Amino acid sequence: MIIPTFNEAGNVEELLTRLAAGLPAHLECEALFVDDSTDDTPAAIERAALTCPFPVNVIHREVPTGGLSGAVVEGMKAAASEWIVVMDADLQHPPSLMPELVETGRRAGADLVVASRYAGGGSHAGLSGRYRVAVSRTSTLATKALFRSALRGISDPMSGFFAIRRSTVHAHSDILKPLGYKILLELAIRCRPRVVAEVPFSFQERFAGESKSTVREGLRFLAHLVSLRTATPVARMVVFGLIGLTGFLPNLCGLAALTAMGLHYLPAEVVANQFGVLWNFLLIDLLLFRDRRGHRHWADRLGRFALLANADLVLRIPLIALLVDGVGMSVLPATALALLTTFVIRFIATELLVYLPRRGQAKDAAAPPARAEAEGREKEGTP
C-alpha cells in the first residue's frame, strides 16, 4: 500500500488501525508512507507502526518533487509486491475496501482496479460543499472528453484510490512524468493498462486535518492535463499554433496603445510584436514545455524564443516575394503558404534550439539510474 502524506499526523494511527481490522489473514501486505510533511507525521507513523500487525515503512522526502503524484511514483519504484494499492491518508478512502480492490483485480485478470465514486453504488458524499462537487464533476467530464480512448472503462479518473499491477507500472516507469495530485490520470494515460475494473465506493468525510486541495493544485492539474495532451509532436504543434493565435491580442493592444501615444506605426509594429512574443513565450514555457524548463535558464529560453519569433518575420517576407514573383502565385495563397511554412519551421526550431537539453545534459539525463544507485550504495556503505 502506497500512502502519500503531507501533514497527516492526526490520521495515521486511525488509518493503520482500520487497515489492520479489514485485512484478511491470507493477504500479506506492507504499508509504505511516502511523506512530504513539515509536521511530526513521520514520528506519528513510527509510533503507530509499533502495534501494527504488518510491516510499515516511511520514505521522507525533503524535496517534494512532483507533489503527491511524485510521492506515489517514488513509492511504486520501491515496491516489490505483485499488486500496489494507492490510497490517501485522510480516511476519505475507506481502508476496508483495500482487499476487495486486489481480489477484484485477480478475479477479473485486470491490470488496474479503480475505486470509483461514480460507478453504480458509489457516492461523492464526502466532498465538502457544492463548489468541490462541481469542480470534481467538471474535471472528470473534461478529462474524459480529452482522453476518451485511454480512459475508456474508467468512470472516475480523478480517484486517488486504486490498485495496479506492479508490472504495469514498471514497464512504463521511464515515461512517467508525475505532477500534482491526480496520479491515476498519469498512470492510465501513460501506462495504458489492458484490462480495467472498477469497484464502487462512498467517498468519506476527512477524519482529521485540512484538505490539501488549493487553487495552486488546481493550476498544477491544468498544467498536467496540457502535458498529457501534448505528449506527441503533432499535438504539441497544434497547441503551439493555438497559443500563437492568442498572441494577437497583446500584439494588437500594444499597437493601439503605442500609436495612440504618437509613435509611428512602423516602429510601433515592431515593439508591439514583442508583447505578443512575450505572451506566447510565457504560455508555451508554462504549459507546453513545462517539463523541459530545467534544461536552460529562463533568460536563455526567452532570448532564443524571441530571436526565433522575430526571425519568422524576416523570413516570411522574402518567402512571399519568392512565391509571388518566382513561382507566380497570387498574394493571398502565397501568404498562407508562407505562414504555414514559417510556423512549422519555428515550431521545430523552438523544440530543438530552446527546449532540447544541451549535449552534456542529455548524457546526464540518460544516466540517472546508475548514478542514483551508486549514490545510494555510497550512503549505505555498500560496495
Short mmCIF file of C-alpha atoms in Angstrom, two decimals:
data_model
loop_
_atom_site.label_atom_id
_atom_site.label_comp_id
_atom_site.label_asym_id
_atom_site.label_seq_id
_atom_site.Cartn_x
_atom_site.Cartn_y
_atom_site.Cartn_z
CA MET A 1 0.00 0.00 0.00
CA ILE A 2 1.45 3.34 -1.07
CA ILE A 3 0.15 6.14 1.14
CA PRO A 4 1.39 9.67 0.29
CA THR A 5 1.25 12.04 3.25
CA PHE A 6 1.58 15.76 3.81
CA ASN A 7 0.93 16.82 7.42
CA GLU A 8 -1.43 13.95 8.26
CA ALA A 9 -0.20 13.18 11.80
CA GLY A 10 -3.76 13.12 13.16
CA ASN A 11 -4.88 10.41 10.73
CA VAL A 12 -2.05 7.88 10.74
CA GLU A 13 -2.95 5.80 13.81
CA GLU A 14 -6.64 5.51 12.86
CA LEU A 15 -5.73 4.62 9.28
CA LEU A 16 -3.45 1.75 10.29
CA THR A 17 -5.98 0.53 12.83
CA ARG A 18 -8.72 0.33 10.21
CA LEU A 19 -6.40 -1.27 7.67
CA ALA A 20 -5.43 -3.97 10.18
CA ALA A 21 -9.08 -4.60 11.09
CA GLY A 22 -10.10 -5.13 7.46
CA LEU A 23 -7.11 -7.19 6.34
CA PRO A 24 -7.89 -10.87 5.55
CA ALA A 25 -5.49 -13.41 7.05
CA HIS A 26 -4.45 -14.72 3.62
CA LEU A 27 -3.48 -11.30 2.24
CA GLU A 28 0.08 -10.26 3.07
CA CYS A 29 0.78 -6.58 2.79
CA GLU A 30 3.14 -3.76 3.67
CA ALA A 31 2.27 -0.10 4.16
CA LEU A 32 4.75 2.35 2.65
CA PHE A 33 4.20 6.01 3.55
CA VAL A 34 5.90 8.47 1.22
CA ASP A 35 5.98 11.59 3.31
CA ASP A 36 6.45 15.24 2.34
CA SER A 37 5.33 16.60 5.72
CA THR A 38 6.58 19.61 7.61
CA ASP A 39 4.99 18.46 10.89
CA ASP A 40 5.54 15.35 13.05
CA THR A 41 3.81 12.91 10.68
CA PRO A 42 6.93 10.68 10.35
CA ALA A 43 7.08 10.33 14.14
CA ALA A 44 3.35 9.54 14.27
CA ILE A 45 3.86 6.81 11.66
CA GLU A 46 6.72 5.28 13.64
CA ARG A 47 4.63 5.23 16.83
CA ALA A 48 1.63 3.66 15.13
CA ALA A 49 3.83 1.07 13.40
CA LEU A 50 4.87 -0.41 16.75
CA THR A 51 1.47 -2.06 17.25
CA CYS A 52 0.64 -2.73 13.59
CA PRO A 53 0.41 -6.43 12.56
CA PHE A 54 2.01 -5.81 9.15
CA PRO A 55 5.25 -4.04 8.15
CA VAL A 56 5.13 -0.23 7.99
CA ASN A 57 7.88 1.84 6.41
CA VAL A 58 8.42 5.53 5.64
CA ILE A 59 10.23 7.37 2.87
CA HIS A 60 10.53 11.01 3.91
CA ARG A 61 11.28 13.40 1.06
CA GLU A 62 12.97 16.69 1.83
CA VAL A 63 12.16 17.92 -1.68
CA PRO A 64 8.57 17.04 -2.71
CA THR A 65 9.30 16.67 -6.44
CA GLY A 66 6.12 16.15 -8.44
CA GLY A 67 3.83 16.69 -5.46
CA LEU A 68 1.56 13.85 -4.39
CA SER A 69 1.94 12.11 -7.77
CA GLY A 70 5.72 12.20 -7.46
CA ALA A 71 5.47 10.68 -4.00
CA VAL A 72 3.33 7.82 -5.30
CA VAL A 73 5.71 7.10 -8.18
CA GLU A 74 8.67 7.06 -5.79
CA GLY A 75 6.81 4.58 -3.59
CA MET A 76 5.97 2.41 -6.58
CA LYS A 77 9.62 2.21 -7.55
CA ALA A 78 10.38 0.83 -4.08
CA ALA A 79 7.52 -1.69 -4.12
CA ALA A 80 8.19 -5.40 -4.58
CA SER A 81 4.69 -6.95 -4.42
CA GLU A 82 2.52 -8.10 -7.33
CA TRP A 83 -0.17 -5.52 -6.53
CA ILE A 84 0.20 -1.91 -5.48
CA VAL A 85 -2.70 -0.15 -3.77
CA VAL A 86 -2.68 3.65 -3.62
CA MET A 87 -4.84 5.49 -1.11
CA ASP A 88 -4.95 8.79 0.77
CA ALA A 89 -4.17 9.02 4.48
CA ASP A 90 -7.16 11.17 5.44
CA LEU A 91 -9.62 8.20 5.60
CA GLN A 92 -11.83 9.59 2.86
CA HIS A 93 -10.90 6.35 1.11
CA PRO A 94 -12.34 3.51 3.26
CA PRO A 95 -9.43 1.21 4.23
CA SER A 96 -11.80 -1.77 4.47
CA LEU A 97 -12.15 -1.68 0.66
CA MET A 98 -8.45 -2.32 0.02
CA PRO A 99 -8.70 -6.17 -0.04
CA GLU A 100 -11.67 -6.02 -2.44
CA LEU A 101 -9.68 -3.97 -4.94
CA VAL A 102 -6.95 -6.61 -5.06
CA GLU A 103 -9.37 -9.55 -5.16
CA THR A 104 -11.37 -7.90 -7.96
CA GLY A 105 -8.19 -7.43 -9.95
CA ARG A 106 -7.21 -11.06 -9.54
CA ARG A 107 -10.66 -12.38 -10.46
CA ALA A 108 -11.02 -10.11 -13.49
CA GLY A 109 -7.43 -10.52 -14.69
CA ALA A 110 -7.22 -6.73 -14.58
CA ASP A 111 -4.12 -4.56 -14.64
CA LEU A 112 -5.89 -1.66 -12.91
CA VAL A 113 -8.80 -1.57 -10.46
CA VAL A 114 -10.30 1.84 -9.69
CA ALA A 115 -12.35 2.64 -6.60
CA SER A 116 -14.99 4.84 -8.22
CA ARG A 117 -17.36 7.40 -6.73
CA TYR A 118 -19.36 7.42 -9.97
CA ALA A 119 -19.81 3.69 -10.65
CA GLY A 120 -23.16 2.16 -9.70
CA GLY A 121 -23.48 2.26 -5.91
CA GLY A 122 -20.71 4.83 -5.45
CA SER A 123 -21.08 8.24 -3.84
CA HIS A 124 -19.16 11.52 -3.52
CA ALA A 125 -20.98 12.47 -0.30
CA GLY A 126 -17.70 13.21 1.50
CA LEU A 127 -16.88 16.13 -0.80
CA SER A 128 -17.39 19.26 1.29
CA GLY A 129 -19.70 21.81 -0.34
CA ARG A 130 -21.24 22.35 -3.76
CA TYR A 131 -18.09 24.04 -5.05
CA ARG A 132 -15.90 20.95 -4.60
CA VAL A 133 -18.63 18.72 -6.07
CA ALA A 134 -18.88 21.00 -9.11
CA VAL A 135 -15.08 21.10 -9.54
CA SER A 136 -14.86 17.31 -9.26
CA ARG A 137 -17.65 16.74 -11.78
CA THR A 138 -16.30 19.33 -14.24
CA SER A 139 -12.75 17.96 -14.00
CA THR A 140 -13.99 14.42 -14.58
CA LEU A 141 -16.06 15.36 -17.64
CA ALA A 142 -13.26 17.48 -19.14
CA THR A 143 -10.65 14.78 -18.60
CA LYS A 144 -12.79 12.03 -20.10
CA ALA A 145 -13.53 14.24 -23.12
CA LEU A 146 -9.82 14.90 -23.68
CA PHE A 147 -8.72 11.27 -23.28
CA ARG A 148 -11.67 9.17 -24.44
CA SER A 149 -9.64 6.19 -25.60
CA ALA A 150 -7.19 5.99 -22.70
CA LEU A 151 -9.92 6.42 -20.06
CA ARG A 152 -12.45 4.03 -21.57
CA GLY A 153 -13.92 1.96 -18.73
CA ILE A 154 -12.84 4.43 -16.01
CA SER A 155 -15.79 6.40 -14.64
CA ASP A 156 -13.71 8.23 -12.03
CA PRO A 157 -10.30 9.20 -13.47
CA MET A 158 -9.90 11.72 -10.61
CA SER A 159 -9.94 8.95 -7.99
CA GLY A 160 -6.91 8.66 -5.74
CA PHE A 161 -7.86 5.15 -4.58
CA PHE A 162 -6.91 2.26 -6.85
CA ALA A 163 -4.92 -0.97 -7.24
CA ILE A 164 -2.49 -1.57 -10.08
CA ARG A 165 -0.17 -4.42 -11.02
CA ARG A 166 3.48 -3.56 -10.36
CA SER A 167 4.45 -4.99 -13.76
CA THR A 168 2.14 -2.47 -15.49
CA VAL A 169 3.88 0.44 -13.77
CA HIS A 170 7.45 -0.78 -14.09
CA ALA A 171 7.07 -1.47 -17.82
CA HIS A 172 6.44 2.26 -18.35
CA SER A 173 8.30 3.84 -15.42
CA ASP A 174 10.73 5.64 -17.76
CA ILE A 175 7.93 7.74 -19.33
CA LEU A 176 6.08 8.73 -16.16
CA LYS A 177 6.11 12.48 -15.50
CA PRO A 178 4.12 12.93 -12.28
CA LEU A 179 2.79 16.38 -11.40
CA GLY A 180 0.25 17.44 -8.80
CA TYR A 181 -2.20 15.10 -7.13
CA LYS A 182 -4.01 13.16 -9.91
CA ILE A 183 -1.68 10.19 -10.24
CA LEU A 184 -4.34 7.81 -11.60
CA LEU A 185 -4.70 10.01 -14.68
CA GLU A 186 -0.95 9.85 -15.28
CA LEU A 187 -0.84 6.05 -14.94
CA ALA A 188 -3.95 5.38 -17.04
CA ILE A 189 -2.75 7.52 -19.95
CA ARG A 190 0.95 6.70 -19.99
CA CYS A 191 0.84 3.02 -18.90
CA ARG A 192 -2.33 2.09 -20.86
CA PRO A 193 -3.46 -0.90 -18.71
CA ARG A 194 -5.06 -3.53 -20.95
CA VAL A 195 -7.88 -4.59 -18.62
CA VAL A 196 -9.55 -2.15 -16.20
CA ALA A 197 -12.08 -2.99 -13.49
CA GLU A 198 -13.98 -0.77 -11.05
CA VAL A 199 -15.28 -1.11 -7.51
CA PRO A 200 -17.86 1.47 -6.33
CA PHE A 201 -17.19 3.27 -3.04
CA SER A 202 -18.59 6.09 -0.96
CA PHE A 203 -16.21 8.99 -0.50
CA GLN A 204 -15.98 9.68 3.24
CA GLU A 205 -15.57 12.77 5.40
CA ARG A 206 -11.98 13.66 6.28
CA PHE A 207 -11.08 12.18 9.69
CA ALA A 208 -8.67 14.91 10.84
CA GLY A 209 -6.68 17.82 9.44
CA GLU A 210 -7.44 20.07 6.48
CA SER A 211 -7.91 19.46 2.78
CA LYS A 212 -4.80 19.96 0.62
CA SER A 213 -6.91 20.95 -2.39
CA THR A 214 -5.91 24.52 -3.29
CA VAL A 215 -6.03 26.87 -6.25
CA ARG A 216 -2.34 26.16 -6.80
CA GLU A 217 -3.06 22.42 -7.03
CA GLY A 218 -5.84 23.21 -9.48
CA LEU A 219 -3.39 25.10 -11.71
CA ARG A 220 -0.92 22.22 -11.50
CA PHE A 221 -3.72 19.89 -12.56
CA LEU A 222 -4.42 22.03 -15.62
CA ALA A 223 -0.71 22.08 -16.47
CA HIS A 224 -0.66 18.30 -16.11
CA LEU A 225 -3.61 17.95 -18.50
CA VAL A 226 -1.79 20.02 -21.11
CA SER A 227 1.38 17.97 -20.62
CA LEU A 228 -0.51 14.70 -21.12
CA ARG A 229 -2.49 16.02 -24.09
CA THR A 230 0.65 17.30 -25.85
CA ALA A 231 2.77 14.19 -25.41
CA THR A 232 3.12 13.72 -29.20
CA PRO A 233 4.86 16.16 -31.59
CA VAL A 234 1.67 16.65 -33.66
CA ALA A 235 -0.38 17.52 -30.56
CA ARG A 236 2.36 19.89 -29.38
CA MET A 237 2.36 21.60 -32.76
CA VAL A 238 -1.41 22.13 -32.62
CA VAL A 239 -1.23 23.66 -29.13
CA PHE A 240 1.80 25.71 -30.21
CA GLY A 241 -0.31 27.17 -33.01
CA LEU A 242 -3.30 27.84 -30.74
CA ILE A 243 -1.10 29.66 -28.25
CA GLY A 244 0.38 31.64 -31.14
CA LEU A 245 -3.10 32.79 -32.14
CA THR A 246 -3.75 34.15 -28.65
CA GLY A 247 -0.65 36.31 -29.07
CA PHE A 248 -2.54 38.56 -31.50
CA LEU A 249 -4.47 40.11 -28.60
CA PRO A 250 -1.49 41.60 -26.66
CA ASN A 251 0.09 42.47 -30.02
CA LEU A 252 -2.93 44.49 -31.17
CA CYS A 253 -3.46 46.07 -27.74
CA GLY A 254 0.18 47.14 -27.64
CA LEU A 255 -0.05 48.54 -31.18
CA ALA A 256 -3.16 50.54 -30.32
CA ALA A 257 -1.55 51.95 -27.17
CA LEU A 258 1.73 52.89 -28.89
CA THR A 259 0.10 54.58 -31.88
CA ALA A 260 -2.26 56.44 -29.54
CA MET A 261 0.84 57.78 -27.78
CA GLY A 262 2.02 59.21 -31.11
CA LEU A 263 4.59 56.58 -32.14
CA HIS A 264 4.86 55.96 -35.90
CA TYR A 265 3.06 52.78 -36.92
CA LEU A 266 6.19 51.00 -38.30
CA PRO A 267 8.31 51.07 -35.09
CA ALA A 268 5.05 50.55 -33.16
CA GLU A 269 4.51 47.32 -35.13
CA VAL A 270 7.98 46.09 -34.18
CA VAL A 271 7.58 46.93 -30.48
CA ALA A 272 4.01 45.61 -30.30
CA ASN A 273 5.16 42.33 -31.82
CA GLN A 274 7.37 41.85 -28.74
CA PHE A 275 4.29 41.96 -26.49
CA GLY A 276 2.86 39.04 -28.45
CA VAL A 277 6.19 37.23 -28.35
CA LEU A 278 6.42 37.62 -24.57
CA TRP A 279 2.82 36.43 -24.11
CA ASN A 280 3.41 33.39 -26.31
CA PHE A 281 6.65 32.55 -24.52
CA LEU A 282 5.00 32.65 -21.08
CA LEU A 283 2.19 30.28 -22.13
CA ILE A 284 4.44 27.93 -24.08
CA ASP A 285 7.01 27.84 -21.28
CA LEU A 286 4.39 27.30 -18.57
CA LEU A 287 2.10 24.85 -20.35
CA LEU A 288 3.68 23.24 -23.37
CA PHE A 289 7.30 22.69 -22.35
CA ARG A 290 6.95 22.80 -18.57
CA ASP A 291 8.91 19.58 -18.08
CA ARG A 292 11.87 20.88 -20.15
CA ARG A 293 12.37 24.24 -18.48
CA GLY A 294 15.25 22.93 -16.40
CA HIS A 295 17.46 22.47 -19.47
CA ARG A 296 18.23 26.20 -19.79
CA HIS A 297 17.97 29.38 -17.70
CA TRP A 298 14.72 31.30 -18.28
CA ALA A 299 16.59 34.27 -19.78
CA ASP A 300 18.34 31.95 -22.24
CA ARG A 301 15.00 30.39 -23.22
CA LEU A 302 13.30 33.78 -23.62
CA GLY A 303 16.17 35.20 -25.70
CA ARG A 304 16.20 32.22 -28.06
CA PHE A 305 12.41 32.22 -28.37
CA ALA A 306 12.28 35.95 -29.12
CA LEU A 307 15.04 35.59 -31.71
CA LEU A 308 13.14 32.82 -33.50
CA ALA A 309 9.83 34.70 -33.34
CA ASN A 310 11.34 37.82 -34.89
CA ALA A 311 13.31 35.83 -37.44
CA ASP A 312 9.95 34.46 -38.53
CA LEU A 313 9.00 37.94 -39.76
CA VAL A 314 12.30 38.39 -41.61
CA LEU A 315 11.96 35.00 -43.33
CA ARG A 316 8.29 35.33 -44.22
CA ILE A 317 8.52 38.46 -46.41
CA PRO A 318 11.26 37.13 -48.77
CA LEU A 319 9.41 33.80 -48.97
CA ILE A 320 6.19 35.55 -50.01
CA ALA A 321 8.11 37.54 -52.62
CA LEU A 322 9.68 34.34 -53.97
CA LEU A 323 6.32 32.58 -54.23
CA VAL A 324 4.64 35.57 -55.92
CA ASP A 325 7.41 36.73 -58.28
CA GLY A 326 9.29 33.47 -58.80
CA VAL A 327 6.52 30.86 -58.79
CA GLY A 328 3.67 33.09 -59.97
CA MET A 329 1.30 32.52 -57.05
CA SER A 330 -1.23 35.17 -56.10
CA VAL A 331 -0.61 37.15 -52.91
CA LEU A 332 -3.17 35.51 -50.59
CA PRO A 333 -2.21 31.84 -51.28
CA ALA A 334 1.46 32.80 -51.14
CA THR A 335 0.97 34.50 -47.77
CA ALA A 336 -0.96 31.50 -46.38
CA LEU A 337 1.72 29.07 -47.58
CA ALA A 338 4.49 31.26 -46.16
CA LEU A 339 2.69 31.48 -42.80
CA LEU A 340 2.31 27.70 -42.66
CA THR A 341 5.93 27.08 -43.69
CA THR A 342 7.45 29.51 -41.23
CA PHE A 343 5.13 28.24 -38.47
CA VAL A 344 6.36 24.65 -38.92
CA ILE A 345 9.98 25.83 -39.05
CA ARG A 346 9.51 27.93 -35.91
CA PHE A 347 7.89 25.05 -34.01
CA ILE A 348 10.73 22.66 -34.91
CA ALA A 349 13.36 25.30 -34.13
CA THR A 350 11.71 26.04 -30.76
CA GLU A 351 11.87 22.36 -29.79
CA LEU A 352 15.47 21.97 -30.96
CA LEU A 353 17.03 25.31 -30.03
CA VAL A 354 15.06 26.43 -26.97
CA TYR A 355 13.90 23.30 -25.11
CA LEU A 356 16.21 20.49 -26.19
CA PRO A 357 18.82 19.77 -23.48
CA ARG A 358 22.45 20.59 -24.13
CA ARG A 359 24.68 17.65 -25.05
CA GLY A 360 26.11 17.30 -21.58
CA GLN A 361 22.64 17.44 -20.05
CA ALA A 362 21.35 14.80 -22.44
CA LYS A 363 24.10 12.43 -21.36
CA ASP A 364 23.37 13.18 -17.72
CA ALA A 365 19.66 12.54 -18.28
CA ALA A 366 20.42 9.15 -19.77
CA ALA A 367 22.50 8.10 -16.78
CA PRO A 368 20.49 8.94 -13.61
CA PRO A 369 19.52 5.37 -12.61
CA ALA A 370 23.12 4.21 -12.42
CA ARG A 371 24.19 7.39 -10.67
CA ALA A 372 21.32 7.18 -8.16
CA GLU A 373 22.17 3.57 -7.45
CA ALA A 374 25.82 4.43 -6.91
CA GLU A 375 24.93 7.30 -4.61
CA GLY A 376 22.57 5.05 -2.66
CA ARG A 377 25.30 2.46 -2.19
CA GLU A 378 27.74 5.13 -1.09
CA LYS A 379 25.29 6.36 1.56
CA GLU A 380 24.67 2.83 2.78
CA GLY A 381 28.36 1.99 2.80
CA THR A 382 27.91 -1.00 0.47
CA PRO A 383 30.25 -1.87 -2.39
#
